[in-house]
mmCIF file of C-alpha atoms and ligand atoms in Angstrom:
data_model
loop_
_atom_site.group_PDB
_atom_site.id
_atom_site.type_symbol
_atom_site.label_atom_id
_atom_site.label_comp_id
_atom_site.label_asym_id
_atom_site.label_seq_id
_atom_site.Cartn_x
_atom_site.Cartn_y
_atom_site.Cartn_z
ATOM 1 C CA MET M 1389 16.977 -5.901 32.716
ATOM 2 C CA GLY M 1390 13.529 -3.722 33.083
ATOM 3 C CA ALA M 1391 13.700 -1.704 30.055
ATOM 4 C CA ASN M 1392 12.398 1.459 30.916
ATOM 5 C CA ARG M 1393 9.593 1.849 28.522
ATOM 6 C CA HIS M 1394 7.433 5.238 28.323
ATOM 7 C CA MET M 1395 4.894 6.863 26.439
ATOM 8 C CA SER M 1396 6.339 9.783 24.312
ATOM 9 C CA VAL M 1397 4.486 12.862 23.806
ATOM 10 C CA ASP M 1398 4.922 14.800 20.387
ATOM 11 C CA SER M 1399 5.163 18.678 20.358
ATOM 12 C CA ARG M 1400 1.461 19.345 20.487
ATOM 13 C CA GLY M 1401 0.953 17.299 23.783
ATOM 14 C CA ARG M 1402 -0.348 14.040 22.172
ATOM 15 C CA TYR M 1403 1.283 10.772 22.571
ATOM 16 C CA THR M 1404 1.785 9.313 19.049
ATOM 17 C CA PRO M 1405 2.141 5.280 18.042
ATOM 18 C CA GLU M 1406 5.518 6.254 16.811
ATOM 19 C CA ALA M 1407 6.622 7.032 20.245
ATOM 20 C CA LEU M 1408 4.578 4.037 22.052
ATOM 21 C CA GLY M 1409 6.864 1.522 23.488
ATOM 22 C CA GLU M 1410 9.918 3.659 23.029
ATOM 23 C CA VAL M 1411 12.740 2.848 25.130
ATOM 24 C CA THR M 1412 14.628 5.740 27.250
ATOM 25 C CA PRO M 1413 17.661 5.876 25.480
ATOM 26 C CA GLY M 1414 20.991 5.490 27.767
ATOM 27 C CA SER M 1415 18.717 3.866 30.667
ATOM 28 C CA ASP M 1416 20.349 0.615 30.789
ATOM 29 C CA GLY M 1417 23.600 -1.425 30.100
ATOM 30 C CA PRO M 1418 24.844 -2.987 27.101
ATOM 31 C CA ALA M 1419 22.235 -6.307 27.556
ATOM 32 C CA GLY M 1420 19.328 -3.842 27.428
ATOM 33 C CA SER M 1421 20.651 -1.887 24.626
ATOM 34 C CA ARG M 1422 20.672 -5.207 22.568
ATOM 35 C CA SER M 1423 17.268 -6.136 23.574
ATOM 36 C CA HIS M 1424 16.338 -2.595 22.765
ATOM 37 C CA ASN M 1425 17.707 -3.197 19.222
ATOM 38 C CA LEU M 1426 16.013 -6.409 18.799
ATOM 39 C CA LEU M 1427 12.429 -4.835 20.408
ATOM 40 C CA SER M 1428 12.890 -1.957 17.921
ATOM 41 C CA THR M 1429 13.331 -3.951 14.753
ATOM 42 C CA ARG M 1430 10.590 -6.112 15.680
ATOM 43 C CA ARG M 1431 8.221 -3.263 16.425
ATOM 44 C CA ALA M 1432 9.465 -1.204 13.139
ATOM 45 C CA SER M 1433 8.442 -4.251 11.173
ATOM 46 C CA LEU M 1434 5.281 -4.731 13.111
ATOM 47 C CA MET M 1435 4.128 -0.963 12.411
ATOM 48 C CA GLN M 1436 4.837 -1.249 8.554
ATOM 49 C CA GLU M 1437 2.370 -4.444 8.441
ATOM 50 C CA PRO M 1438 -0.692 -3.676 6.488
ATOM 51 C CA VAL M 1439 -4.085 -3.110 7.282
ATOM 52 C CA LEU M 1440 -7.021 -2.960 5.357
ATOM 53 C CA VAL M 1441 -9.006 0.448 5.556
ATOM 54 C CA LEU M 1442 -12.852 -0.227 5.059
ATOM 55 C CA ASN M 1443 -15.311 2.827 4.557
ATOM 56 C CA ALA M 1444 -18.061 3.321 7.020
ATOM 57 C CA THR M 1445 -20.042 1.196 4.922
ATOM 58 C CA TYR M 1446 -17.563 -1.661 5.339
ATOM 59 C CA GLU M 1447 -16.624 -1.335 1.768
ATOM 60 C CA PRO M 1448 -12.665 -1.611 1.304
ATOM 61 C CA ILE M 1449 -11.110 1.435 0.166
ATOM 62 C CA ASN M 1450 -7.365 1.294 1.097
ATOM 63 C CA VAL M 1451 -4.308 -0.241 2.436
ATOM 64 C CA THR M 1452 -2.265 1.447 5.258
ATOM 65 C CA ALA M 1453 0.250 0.534 7.526
ATOM 66 C CA VAL M 1454 -0.140 -0.350 11.314
ATOM 67 C CA ARG M 1455 1.441 2.713 12.162
ATOM 68 C CA ARG M 1456 -0.861 4.948 10.202
ATOM 69 C CA ALA M 1457 -3.990 3.056 11.106
ATOM 70 C CA MET M 1458 -2.972 3.492 14.740
ATOM 71 C CA VAL M 1459 -2.885 7.491 14.309
ATOM 72 C CA LEU M 1460 -6.386 7.275 12.556
ATOM 73 C CA MET M 1461 -7.479 5.181 15.658
ATOM 74 C CA LEU M 1462 -6.095 7.714 18.068
ATOM 75 C CA LYS M 1463 -7.710 10.689 16.465
ATOM 76 C CA GLY M 1464 -11.049 8.908 16.343
ATOM 77 C CA VAL M 1465 -11.247 8.850 12.738
ATOM 78 C CA ALA M 1466 -11.476 4.962 12.409
ATOM 79 C CA GLN M 1467 -12.002 1.972 14.745
ATOM 80 C CA ALA M 1468 -10.311 -1.450 14.687
ATOM 81 C CA GLU M 1469 -12.685 -4.196 13.193
ATOM 82 C CA GLU M 1470 -9.953 -7.068 13.390
ATOM 83 C CA MET M 1471 -6.774 -7.164 15.383
ATOM 84 C CA HIS M 1472 -3.431 -9.011 14.846
ATOM 85 C CA ASN M 1473 -2.314 -11.139 17.384
ATOM 86 C CA ALA M 1474 0.802 -9.015 18.014
ATOM 87 C CA GLU M 1475 0.767 -6.219 20.582
ATOM 88 C CA VAL M 1476 2.983 -3.152 20.879
ATOM 89 C CA HIS M 1477 3.960 -2.193 24.606
ATOM 90 C CA SER M 1478 3.967 1.212 26.306
ATOM 91 C CA ALA M 1479 4.352 1.647 30.106
ATOM 92 C CA ALA M 1480 0.965 1.317 31.028
ATOM 93 C CA HIS M 1481 -0.815 -0.606 28.118
ATOM 94 C CA ALA M 1482 -0.418 -3.224 25.805
ATOM 95 C CA HIS M 1483 -1.620 -1.684 22.363
ATOM 96 C CA LYS M 1484 -3.481 -4.373 20.291
ATOM 97 C CA VAL M 1485 -2.452 -3.821 16.801
ATOM 98 C CA PRO M 1486 -5.449 -3.632 14.346
ATOM 99 C CA SER M 1487 -5.493 -5.661 10.986
ATOM 100 C CA VAL M 1488 -8.536 -4.215 9.543
ATOM 101 C CA ILE M 1489 -9.966 -0.741 10.575
ATOM 102 C CA ARG M 1490 -13.306 0.887 9.533
ATOM 103 C CA LEU M 1491 -13.791 4.642 9.105
ATOM 104 C CA LEU M 1492 -16.352 6.001 11.359
ATOM 105 C CA ALA M 1493 -17.685 8.829 8.903
ATOM 106 C CA TYR M 1494 -18.556 7.789 5.120
ATOM 107 C CA ARG M 1495 -15.845 9.173 2.793
ATOM 108 C CA HIS M 1496 -16.823 9.458 -0.679
ATOM 109 C CA ILE M 1497 -14.770 8.079 -3.275
ATOM 110 C CA PRO M 1498 -14.430 9.609 -6.579
ATOM 111 C CA GLN M 1499 -14.831 6.820 -9.547
ATOM 112 C CA GLN M 1500 -11.038 7.892 -10.705
ATOM 113 C CA SER M 1501 -9.583 8.382 -7.240
ATOM 114 C CA ARG M 1502 -6.154 7.260 -8.076
ATOM 115 C CA ALA M 1503 -3.659 10.081 -9.289
ATOM 116 C CA LEU M 1504 -2.038 8.905 -12.832
ATOM 117 C CA SER M 1505 1.699 8.384 -11.915
ATOM 118 C CA ARG M 1506 4.542 6.174 -12.517
ATOM 119 C CA LYS M 1507 3.851 4.519 -9.326
ATOM 120 C CA ASN M 1508 0.268 3.602 -10.151
ATOM 121 C CA ILE M 1509 0.970 2.806 -13.496
ATOM 122 C CA LEU M 1510 3.434 0.240 -12.564
ATOM 123 C CA LEU M 1511 1.124 -1.032 -9.639
ATOM 124 C CA ARG M 1512 -1.732 -1.440 -12.045
ATOM 125 C CA ASP M 1513 0.586 -3.263 -14.527
ATOM 126 C CA ARG M 1514 1.971 -5.359 -11.527
ATOM 127 C CA ASN M 1515 5.360 -4.330 -12.656
ATOM 128 C CA THR M 1516 5.294 -6.756 -15.858
ATOM 129 C CA CYS M 1517 6.610 -5.249 -19.096
ATOM 130 C CA GLN M 1518 3.504 -4.996 -21.169
ATOM 131 C CA PHE M 1519 5.181 -5.993 -24.336
ATOM 132 C CA CYS M 1520 7.495 -9.047 -23.192
ATOM 133 C CA VAL M 1521 5.439 -9.822 -20.360
ATOM 134 C CA ARG M 1522 8.170 -10.266 -18.007
ATOM 135 C CA VAL M 1523 8.065 -9.130 -14.318
ATOM 136 C CA PHE M 1524 10.979 -6.099 -13.375
ATOM 137 C CA PRO M 1525 11.842 -4.243 -10.093
ATOM 138 C CA SER M 1526 10.547 -0.729 -10.355
ATOM 139 C CA SER M 1527 14.039 0.622 -11.057
ATOM 140 C CA GLU M 1528 14.252 -1.447 -14.635
ATOM 141 C CA LEU M 1529 10.867 -0.444 -15.958
ATOM 142 C CA THR M 1530 9.900 2.882 -17.848
ATOM 143 C CA LEU M 1531 6.632 4.061 -18.939
ATOM 144 C CA ASP M 1532 5.774 3.569 -22.785
ATOM 145 C CA HIS M 1533 3.428 5.884 -24.633
ATOM 146 C CA VAL M 1534 1.593 3.089 -26.616
ATOM 147 C CA LEU M 1535 0.646 5.778 -29.331
ATOM 148 C CA PRO M 1536 3.719 7.655 -29.355
ATOM 149 C CA ARG M 1537 3.873 11.278 -28.103
ATOM 150 C CA SER M 1538 5.062 12.572 -31.347
ATOM 151 C CA ARG M 1539 2.016 11.013 -33.105
ATOM 152 C CA GLY M 1540 -0.464 12.972 -30.664
ATOM 153 C CA GLY M 1541 -0.364 10.087 -28.057
ATOM 154 C CA ARG M 1542 -1.139 11.537 -24.538
ATOM 155 C CA SER M 1543 -0.290 10.915 -21.173
ATOM 156 C CA THR M 1544 -3.654 8.830 -19.786
ATOM 157 C CA TRP M 1545 -3.987 5.735 -18.134
ATOM 158 C CA GLU M 1546 -5.097 4.299 -21.490
ATOM 159 C CA ASN M 1547 -2.190 5.085 -23.429
ATOM 160 C CA LEU M 1548 0.584 4.432 -20.651
ATOM 161 C CA VAL M 1549 1.814 0.788 -19.918
ATOM 162 C CA ALA M 1550 5.029 -0.160 -17.888
ATOM 163 C CA CYS M 1551 7.538 -1.152 -20.491
ATOM 164 C CA CYS M 1552 11.218 -2.626 -20.011
ATOM 165 C CA TYR M 1553 13.822 -0.515 -21.627
ATOM 166 C CA ARG M 1554 14.976 -3.275 -23.950
ATOM 167 C CA CYS M 1555 11.231 -3.197 -25.266
ATOM 168 C CA ASN M 1556 10.753 0.557 -24.909
ATOM 169 C CA ASN M 1557 13.928 1.161 -27.212
ATOM 170 C CA SER M 1558 13.055 -1.224 -29.671
ATOM 171 C CA LYS M 1559 9.345 0.129 -30.280
ATOM 172 C CA GLY M 1560 10.920 3.439 -30.573
ATOM 173 C CA ASP M 1561 8.557 6.020 -31.964
ATOM 174 C CA ARG M 1562 6.180 3.551 -33.652
ATOM 175 C CA THR M 1563 2.983 2.260 -32.640
ATOM 176 C CA PRO M 1564 2.531 -1.549 -31.580
ATOM 177 C CA GLU M 1565 1.534 -2.409 -34.829
ATOM 178 C CA GLU M 1566 4.185 -0.909 -36.833
ATOM 179 C CA ALA M 1567 6.846 -2.574 -34.404
ATOM 180 C CA GLY M 1568 5.124 -5.919 -34.693
ATOM 181 C CA VAL M 1569 4.554 -6.153 -30.661
ATOM 182 C CA LYS M 1570 1.348 -6.816 -28.763
ATOM 183 C CA LEU M 1571 0.095 -5.404 -25.353
ATOM 184 C CA ALA M 1572 -0.147 -8.010 -23.004
ATOM 185 C CA ARG M 1573 -3.556 -6.330 -21.698
ATOM 186 C CA LYS M 1574 -5.721 -3.355 -22.755
ATOM 187 C CA PRO M 1575 -4.309 -0.549 -20.361
ATOM 188 C CA ARG M 1576 -7.464 0.578 -18.083
ATOM 189 C CA PRO M 1577 -7.680 3.428 -15.689
ATOM 190 C CA PHE M 1578 -7.045 2.366 -12.232
ATOM 191 C CA THR M 1579 -10.131 1.108 -10.845
ATOM 192 C CA LEU M 1580 -11.529 0.349 -7.629
ATOM 193 C CA HIS M 1581 -11.736 -3.251 -8.869
ATOM 194 C CA THR M 1582 -8.099 -2.903 -9.413
ATOM 195 C CA SER M 1583 -7.419 -1.859 -6.202
ATOM 196 C CA ARG M 1584 -9.317 -4.706 -4.756
ATOM 197 C CA GLN M 1585 -7.269 -7.318 -6.759
ATOM 198 C CA LEU M 1586 -4.305 -5.431 -5.048
ATOM 199 C CA MET M 1587 -5.844 -5.470 -1.766
ATOM 200 C CA ARG M 1588 -6.116 -9.425 -2.290
ATOM 201 C CA LEU M 1589 -2.587 -9.811 -3.188
ATOM 202 C CA ILE M 1590 -1.426 -7.950 -0.310
ATOM 203 C CA GLY M 1591 -3.628 -9.269 2.254
ATOM 204 C CA HIS M 1592 -3.285 -13.138 0.833
ATOM 205 C CA ARG M 1593 -1.688 -14.035 4.274
ATOM 206 C CA ASP M 1594 -4.129 -12.282 6.439
ATOM 207 C CA GLU M 1595 -7.525 -14.627 7.000
ATOM 208 C CA ARG M 1596 -9.038 -11.583 8.833
ATOM 209 C CA TRP M 1597 -9.315 -9.755 5.336
ATOM 210 C CA ARG M 1598 -11.165 -12.372 3.742
ATOM 211 C CA LYS M 1599 -14.829 -11.516 4.553
ATOM 212 C CA TYR M 1600 -14.406 -7.881 3.642
ATOM 213 C CA LEU M 1601 -12.891 -8.735 0.209
ATOM 214 C CA PHE M 1602 -15.361 -11.550 -0.962
ATOM 215 C CA TYR M 1603 -12.692 -14.343 -1.616
HETATM 216 ZN ZN1 ZN Q 998 9.585 -5.991 -22.103
#
């Protein structure tokens, strides 16, 4: 059934990992289309697999997706340190998929490199309402100013926490003491330490990450 795989080239003449193993549309019959769909689905999920990113010094600094990791490798910015067992195929090659990559040039990571954002606050608090300590989907969480804005509370890492709507409503414009509630944890900036805990959580299925994360 020879699915006609070829390497696609982007507008600037480089081939992209997005295009790796792309099947020429309409080149095969109905059976081929079906296997094409199956292949695409499998490849798409493989391309989303998490990849641990190490600094040039082997210090873990980030988690990215296979797709992005392969772009960094193609650009010569990073090299693979550990590989997945899986491969993606193009006409001429089977491309090994990385599990851990390392940047070739050292990148300085500022102490507080994480932007203060709703997404990062929810990540830090693990989607857990900091008052009732229950886990919610992101859509059911809001951000609570521990010291309310009306009382001079600022939008900082130390004054913003994940909070479910119910707790947010019942707390209202009061301090936790006034509302008779307690914070699950003292809110802290998103540090590299926090990031590393998250990396461990994300990578807990991947043995190949262990030696870089010391767990
Ligand atoms: Zn709550």
